[in-house]
Coordinates of C-alpha atoms and ligand atoms in Angstrom, one line a residue:
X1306 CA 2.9 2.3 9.1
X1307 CA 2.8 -1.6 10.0
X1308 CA 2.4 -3.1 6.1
X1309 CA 4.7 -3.5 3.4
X1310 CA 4.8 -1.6 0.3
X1311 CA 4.0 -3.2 -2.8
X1312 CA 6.9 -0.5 -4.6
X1313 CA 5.6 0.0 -8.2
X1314 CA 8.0 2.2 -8.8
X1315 CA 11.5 0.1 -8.6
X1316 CA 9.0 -2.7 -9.9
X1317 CA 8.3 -0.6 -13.0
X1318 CA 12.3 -0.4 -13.4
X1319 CA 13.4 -3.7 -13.0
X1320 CA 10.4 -4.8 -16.1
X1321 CA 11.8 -1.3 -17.8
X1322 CA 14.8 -3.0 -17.5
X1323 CA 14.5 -6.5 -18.4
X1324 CA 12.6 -5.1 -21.2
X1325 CA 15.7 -3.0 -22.4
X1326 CA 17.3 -5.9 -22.4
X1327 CA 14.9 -7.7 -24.8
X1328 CA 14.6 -4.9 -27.1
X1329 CA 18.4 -4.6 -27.6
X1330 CA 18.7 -8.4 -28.6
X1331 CA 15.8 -7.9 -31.1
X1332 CA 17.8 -4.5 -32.3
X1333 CA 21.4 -6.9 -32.7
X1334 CA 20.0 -9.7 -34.4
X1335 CA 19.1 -6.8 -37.3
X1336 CA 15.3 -6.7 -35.9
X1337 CA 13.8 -2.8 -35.9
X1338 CA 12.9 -1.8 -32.9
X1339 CA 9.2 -1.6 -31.1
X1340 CA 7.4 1.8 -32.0
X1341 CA 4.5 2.9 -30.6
X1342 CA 2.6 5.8 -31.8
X1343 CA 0.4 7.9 -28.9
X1344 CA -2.7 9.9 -30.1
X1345 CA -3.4 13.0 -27.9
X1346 CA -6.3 15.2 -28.5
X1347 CA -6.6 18.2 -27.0
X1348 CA -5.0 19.8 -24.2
X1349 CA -6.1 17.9 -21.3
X1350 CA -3.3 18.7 -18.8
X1351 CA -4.1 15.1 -17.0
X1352 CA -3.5 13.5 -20.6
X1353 CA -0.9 15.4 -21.6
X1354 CA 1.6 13.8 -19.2
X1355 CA 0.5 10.3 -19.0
X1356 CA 1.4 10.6 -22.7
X1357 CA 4.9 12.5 -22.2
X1358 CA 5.3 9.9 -19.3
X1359 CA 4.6 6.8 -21.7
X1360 CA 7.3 8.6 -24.5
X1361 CA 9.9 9.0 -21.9
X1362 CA 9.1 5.3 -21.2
X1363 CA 9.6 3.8 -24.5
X1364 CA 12.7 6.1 -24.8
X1365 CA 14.3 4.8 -21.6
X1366 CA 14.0 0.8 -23.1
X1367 CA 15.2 1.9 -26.7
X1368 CA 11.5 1.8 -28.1
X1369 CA 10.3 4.3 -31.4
X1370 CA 7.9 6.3 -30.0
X1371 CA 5.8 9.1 -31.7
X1372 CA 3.3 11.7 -30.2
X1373 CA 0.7 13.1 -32.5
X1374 CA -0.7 15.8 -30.7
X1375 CA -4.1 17.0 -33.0
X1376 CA -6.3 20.2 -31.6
X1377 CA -9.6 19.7 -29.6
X1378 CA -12.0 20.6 -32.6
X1379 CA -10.3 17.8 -34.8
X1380 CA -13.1 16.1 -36.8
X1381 CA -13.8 12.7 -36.5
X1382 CA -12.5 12.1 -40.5
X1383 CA -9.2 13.5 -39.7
X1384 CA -8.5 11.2 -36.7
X1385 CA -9.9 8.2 -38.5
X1386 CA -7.8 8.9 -41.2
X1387 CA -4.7 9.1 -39.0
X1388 CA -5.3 5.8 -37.1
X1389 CA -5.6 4.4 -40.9
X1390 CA -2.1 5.3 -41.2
X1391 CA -0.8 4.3 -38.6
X1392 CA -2.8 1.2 -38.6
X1393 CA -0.5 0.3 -42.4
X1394 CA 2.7 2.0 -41.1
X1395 CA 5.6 -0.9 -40.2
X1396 CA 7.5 1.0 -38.2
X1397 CA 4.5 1.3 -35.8
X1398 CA 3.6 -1.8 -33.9
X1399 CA 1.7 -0.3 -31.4
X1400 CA -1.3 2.7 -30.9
X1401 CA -2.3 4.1 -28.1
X1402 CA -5.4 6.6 -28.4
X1403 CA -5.1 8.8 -24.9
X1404 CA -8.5 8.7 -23.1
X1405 CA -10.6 11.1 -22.6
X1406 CA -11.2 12.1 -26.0
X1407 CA -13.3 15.2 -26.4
X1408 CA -17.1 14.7 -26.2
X1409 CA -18.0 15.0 -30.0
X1410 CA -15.3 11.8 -30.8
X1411 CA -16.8 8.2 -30.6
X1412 CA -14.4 6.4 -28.0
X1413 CA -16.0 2.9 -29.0
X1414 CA -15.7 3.8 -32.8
X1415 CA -12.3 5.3 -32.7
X1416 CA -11.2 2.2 -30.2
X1417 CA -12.6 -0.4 -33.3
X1418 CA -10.8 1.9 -35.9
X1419 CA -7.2 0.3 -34.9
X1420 CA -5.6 -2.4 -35.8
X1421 CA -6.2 -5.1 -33.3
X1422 CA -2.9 -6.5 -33.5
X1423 CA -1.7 -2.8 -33.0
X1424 CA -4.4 -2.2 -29.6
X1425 CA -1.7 -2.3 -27.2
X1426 CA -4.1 -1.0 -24.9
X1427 CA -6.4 -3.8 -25.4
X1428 CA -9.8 -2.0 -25.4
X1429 CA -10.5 -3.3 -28.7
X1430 CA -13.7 -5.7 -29.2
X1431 CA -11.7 -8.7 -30.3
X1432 CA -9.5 -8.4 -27.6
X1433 CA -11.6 -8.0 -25.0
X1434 CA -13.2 -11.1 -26.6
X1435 CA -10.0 -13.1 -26.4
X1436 CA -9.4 -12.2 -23.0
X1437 CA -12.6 -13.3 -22.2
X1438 CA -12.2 -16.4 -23.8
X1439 CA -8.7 -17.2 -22.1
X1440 CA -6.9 -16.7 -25.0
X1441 CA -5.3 -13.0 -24.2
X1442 CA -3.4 -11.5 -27.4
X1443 CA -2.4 -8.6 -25.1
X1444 CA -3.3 -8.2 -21.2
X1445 CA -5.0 -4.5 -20.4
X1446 CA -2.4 -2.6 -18.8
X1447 CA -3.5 -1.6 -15.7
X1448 CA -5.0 -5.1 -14.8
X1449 CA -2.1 -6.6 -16.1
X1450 CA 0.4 -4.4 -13.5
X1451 CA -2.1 -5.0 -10.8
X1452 CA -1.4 -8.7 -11.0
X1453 CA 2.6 -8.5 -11.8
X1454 CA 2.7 -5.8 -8.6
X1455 CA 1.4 -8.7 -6.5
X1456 CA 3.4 -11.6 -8.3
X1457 CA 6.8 -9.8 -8.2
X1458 CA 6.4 -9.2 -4.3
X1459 CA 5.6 -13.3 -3.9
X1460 CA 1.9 -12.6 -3.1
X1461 CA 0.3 -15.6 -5.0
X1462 CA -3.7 -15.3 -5.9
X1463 CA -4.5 -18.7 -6.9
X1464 CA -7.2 -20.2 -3.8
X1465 CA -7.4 -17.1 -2.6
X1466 CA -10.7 -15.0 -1.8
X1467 CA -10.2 -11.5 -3.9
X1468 CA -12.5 -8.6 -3.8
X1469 CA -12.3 -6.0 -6.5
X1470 CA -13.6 -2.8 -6.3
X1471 CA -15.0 -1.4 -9.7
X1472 CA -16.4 -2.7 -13.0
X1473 CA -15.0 -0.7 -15.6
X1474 CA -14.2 -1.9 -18.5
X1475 CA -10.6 -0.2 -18.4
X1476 CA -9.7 -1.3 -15.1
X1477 CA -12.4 -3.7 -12.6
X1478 CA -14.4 -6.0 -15.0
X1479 CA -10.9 -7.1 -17.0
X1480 CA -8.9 -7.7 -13.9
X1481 CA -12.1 -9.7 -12.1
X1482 CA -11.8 -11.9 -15.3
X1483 CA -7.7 -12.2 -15.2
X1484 CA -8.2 -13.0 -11.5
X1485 CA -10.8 -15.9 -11.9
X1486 CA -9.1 -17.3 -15.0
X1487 CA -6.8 -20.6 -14.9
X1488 CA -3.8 -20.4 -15.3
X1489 CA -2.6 -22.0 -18.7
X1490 CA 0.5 -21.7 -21.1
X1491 CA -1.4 -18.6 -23.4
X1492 CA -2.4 -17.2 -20.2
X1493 CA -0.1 -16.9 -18.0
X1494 CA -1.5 -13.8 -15.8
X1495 CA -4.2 -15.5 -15.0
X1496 CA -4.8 -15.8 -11.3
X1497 CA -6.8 -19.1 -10.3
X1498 CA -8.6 -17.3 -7.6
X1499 CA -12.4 -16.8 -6.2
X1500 CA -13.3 -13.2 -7.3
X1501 CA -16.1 -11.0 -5.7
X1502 CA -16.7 -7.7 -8.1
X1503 CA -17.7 -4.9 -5.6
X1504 CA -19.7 -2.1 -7.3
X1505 CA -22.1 1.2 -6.7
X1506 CA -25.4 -1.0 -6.2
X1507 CA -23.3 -3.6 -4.1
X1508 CA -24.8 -3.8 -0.3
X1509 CA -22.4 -4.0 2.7
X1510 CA -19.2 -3.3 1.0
X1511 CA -17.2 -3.5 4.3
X1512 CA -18.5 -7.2 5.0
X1513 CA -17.8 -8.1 1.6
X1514 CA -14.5 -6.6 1.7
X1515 CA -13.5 -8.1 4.9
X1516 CA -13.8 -11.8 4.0
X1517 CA -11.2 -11.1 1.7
X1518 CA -7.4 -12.2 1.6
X1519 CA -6.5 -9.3 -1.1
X1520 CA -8.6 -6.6 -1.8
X1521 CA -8.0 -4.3 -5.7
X1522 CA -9.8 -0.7 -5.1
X1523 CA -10.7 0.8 -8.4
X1524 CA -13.5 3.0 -7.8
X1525 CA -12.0 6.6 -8.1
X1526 CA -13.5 7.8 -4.7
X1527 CA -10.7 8.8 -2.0
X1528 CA -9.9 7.2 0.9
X1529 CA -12.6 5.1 0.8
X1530 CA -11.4 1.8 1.9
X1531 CA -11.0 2.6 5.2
X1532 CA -9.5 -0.2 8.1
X1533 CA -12.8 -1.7 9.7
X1534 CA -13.3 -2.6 6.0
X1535 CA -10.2 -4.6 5.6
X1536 CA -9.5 -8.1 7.4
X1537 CA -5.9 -8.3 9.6
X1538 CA -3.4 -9.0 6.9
X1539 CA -5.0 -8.7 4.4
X1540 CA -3.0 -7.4 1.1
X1541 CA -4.3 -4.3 -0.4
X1542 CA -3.7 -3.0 -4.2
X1543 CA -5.2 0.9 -4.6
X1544 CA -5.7 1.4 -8.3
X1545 CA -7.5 5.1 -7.3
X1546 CA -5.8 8.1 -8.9
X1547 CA -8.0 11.1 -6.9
X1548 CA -6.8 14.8 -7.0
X1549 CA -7.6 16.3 -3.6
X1550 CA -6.7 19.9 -2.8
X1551 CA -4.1 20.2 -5.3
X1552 CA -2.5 16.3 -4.5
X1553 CA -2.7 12.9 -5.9
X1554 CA -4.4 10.4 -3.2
X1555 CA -5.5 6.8 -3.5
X1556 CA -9.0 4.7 -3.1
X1557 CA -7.4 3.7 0.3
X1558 CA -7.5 5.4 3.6
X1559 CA -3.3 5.6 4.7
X1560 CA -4.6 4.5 8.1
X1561 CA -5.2 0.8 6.2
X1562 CA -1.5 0.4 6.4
X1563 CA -1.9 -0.1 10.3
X1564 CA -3.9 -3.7 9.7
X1565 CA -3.1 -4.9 6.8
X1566 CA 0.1 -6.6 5.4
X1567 CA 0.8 -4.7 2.4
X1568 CA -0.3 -1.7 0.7
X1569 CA 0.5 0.0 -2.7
X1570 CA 1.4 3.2 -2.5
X1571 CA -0.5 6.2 -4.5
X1572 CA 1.7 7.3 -6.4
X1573 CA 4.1 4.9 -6.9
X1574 CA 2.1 1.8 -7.0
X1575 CA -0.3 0.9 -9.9
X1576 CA 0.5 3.8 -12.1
X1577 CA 4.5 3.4 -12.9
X1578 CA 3.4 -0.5 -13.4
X1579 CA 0.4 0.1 -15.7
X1580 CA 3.5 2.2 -18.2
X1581 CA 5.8 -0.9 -17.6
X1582 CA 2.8 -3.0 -19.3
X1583 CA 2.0 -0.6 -21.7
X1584 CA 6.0 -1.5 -22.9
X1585 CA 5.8 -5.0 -23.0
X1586 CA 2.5 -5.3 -24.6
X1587 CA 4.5 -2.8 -27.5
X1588 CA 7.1 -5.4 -27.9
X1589 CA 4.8 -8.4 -27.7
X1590 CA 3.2 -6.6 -30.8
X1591 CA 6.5 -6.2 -32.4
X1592 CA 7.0 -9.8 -32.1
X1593 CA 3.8 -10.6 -33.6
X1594 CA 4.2 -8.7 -36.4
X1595 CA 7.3 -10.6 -36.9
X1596 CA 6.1 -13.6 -36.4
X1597 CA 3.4 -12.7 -39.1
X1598 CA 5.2 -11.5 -41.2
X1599 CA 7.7 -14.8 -41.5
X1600 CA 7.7 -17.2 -45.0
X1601 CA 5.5 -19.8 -44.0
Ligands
NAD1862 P1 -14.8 4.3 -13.5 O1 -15.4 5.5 -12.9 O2 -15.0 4.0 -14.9 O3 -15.3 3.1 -12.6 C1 -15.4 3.1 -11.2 C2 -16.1 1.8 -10.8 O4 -16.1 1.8 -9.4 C3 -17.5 1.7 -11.2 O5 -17.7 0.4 -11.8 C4 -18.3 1.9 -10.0 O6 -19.4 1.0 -10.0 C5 -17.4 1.6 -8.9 N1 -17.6 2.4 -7.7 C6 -17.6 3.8 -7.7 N2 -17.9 4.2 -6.4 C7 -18.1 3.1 -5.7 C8 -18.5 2.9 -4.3 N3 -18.6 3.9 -3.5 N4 -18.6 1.7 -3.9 C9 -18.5 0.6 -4.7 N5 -18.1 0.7 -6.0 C10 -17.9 2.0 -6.5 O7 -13.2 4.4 -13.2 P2 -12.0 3.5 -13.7 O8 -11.6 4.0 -15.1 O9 -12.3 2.0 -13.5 O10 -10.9 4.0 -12.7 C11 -11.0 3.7 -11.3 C12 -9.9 4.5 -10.6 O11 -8.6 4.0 -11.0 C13 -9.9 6.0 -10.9 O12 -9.4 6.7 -9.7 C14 -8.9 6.1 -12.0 O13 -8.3 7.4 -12.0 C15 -7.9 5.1 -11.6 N6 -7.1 4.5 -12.6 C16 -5.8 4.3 -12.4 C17 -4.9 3.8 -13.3 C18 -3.5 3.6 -13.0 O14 -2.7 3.4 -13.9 N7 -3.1 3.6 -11.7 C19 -5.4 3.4 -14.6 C20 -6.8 3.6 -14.8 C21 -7.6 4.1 -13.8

């Protein structure tokens, strides 16, 4: 292998760490310290340790953190009424509901039912609407580590031609719109460059893919970015998370790493840093709800 890798994991540590750092000034000038509060329903094995991975997370930068683990057949009331609770608790400053939720639950209704200022996911409506607007109250997570994963290892995006792979609303369509945004003092992430959004009805992926300096693959098929695709030196993010006979492989063909300049790794790349934003966008809210809750 020729490229370099974009090392989400000791990237993830060094924010884990700064972060520490932050939340133990808040806890010594007399400040409680960040919660977050995870919703798991079910016994999705694929959920179940993203979520313990997220706990151990907040653990490991002196963050509250709560699981509530409810069964499968839960009825919509009973969730409801749980994010209601959480929504008023002060102690909690941030929710996470873990996706998929079982097919009889309303993702978008349950997503709406938290507190905005609590969505430290950011898949609420209004903040989806502020990011939109260039006024982010919290970045989506995975987005959000795709752009500090290139930042951190001095790859700049602003001029440059990006291709992203995917339109989801979790991961493609939010990132395009962080890419393409300018840069301003309440958004920060945002990356000044010209985006192309790659999708399903897209024609010619590889020509499209090759004109560009950094190409973001978030389309969940395996190995599918394969070299021709990809110009020489080009920098190459892989979002993918693909189970393949029994292991964990990326959107990206490892054979990439011959041409291009640098590759993230699957694992190891995208994942550890979408946890790392998941933190600070759980400490942001803390900080908001203090700021809030300040005599004007
Ligand atoms: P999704 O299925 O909701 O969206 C996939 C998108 O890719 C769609 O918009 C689709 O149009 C596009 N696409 C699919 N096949 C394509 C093809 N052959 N050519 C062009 N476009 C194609 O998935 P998602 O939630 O956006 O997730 C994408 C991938 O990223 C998945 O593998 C998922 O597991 C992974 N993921 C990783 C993280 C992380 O933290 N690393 C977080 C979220 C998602």
């Amino acid at each position: 292998m020729t490229a370099r890798l974009l090392d989400g994991k000791a990237t993830a540590a060094a924010i884990r760490e700064e972060l520490a750092a932050q939340v133990a000034e808040r806890v010594r000038r007399g400040l409680p310290p960040p919660g977050l509060a995870a919703i798991l329903v079910g016994d999705n094995p694929a959920s179940q340790l993203y979520v313990r991975n997220k706990h151990k997370a907040c653990q490991q930068v002196g963050m509250r953190s709560w699981i509530h683990h409810l069964p499968a057949d839960i009825t919509a009331a009973r969730l409801l009424g749980l994010i209601e609770q959480l929504n008023a608790d002060p102690h909690v400053h941030g929710i996470l509901v873990q996706l998929p939720l079982p097919p009889h639950l309303d993702e978008s209704a349950v997503q709406e039912a938290v507190d905005p200022r609590k969505d430290v996911d950011a898949f609420h409506p209004e903040n989806a609407g502020l990011l939109t607007l260039g006024r982010p109250r919290f970045y989506p997570c995975t987005p959000h580590g795709v752009v500090q994963l290139l930042r951190r290892h001095g790859y700049e995006t602003a001029g440059k031609e990006i291709v992203v792979i995917g339109r989801s609303n979790i991961v493609g369509k939010p990132l395009a719109l962080m890419l393409l945004q300018k840069r301003t003092v309440p958004n920060p992430a945002a990356g000044d460059a010209t985006v192309t959004i790659v999708h399903t009805r897209s024609q010619d992926l590889a020509r499209l893919c090759q004109r560009a300096q950094i190409v973001v693959a978030a389309a969940g098929v395996p190995a599918m970015i394969t070299p021709e695709m990809v110009a020489p030196g080009a920098v190459v993010v892989d979002v993918g998370i693909n189970a393949v006979a029994g292991r964990i492989v990326g959107d990206v063909h490892p054979a990439v790493a011959e041409k291009a300049a640098a590759v993230s790794p699957v694992p190891g790349g995208v994942g550890p840093m979408t946890i790392a934003m998941l933190l600070l966008n759980t400490l942001r809210a803390a900080q908001l709800f203090q700021d809030s809750s300040k005599p004007s």
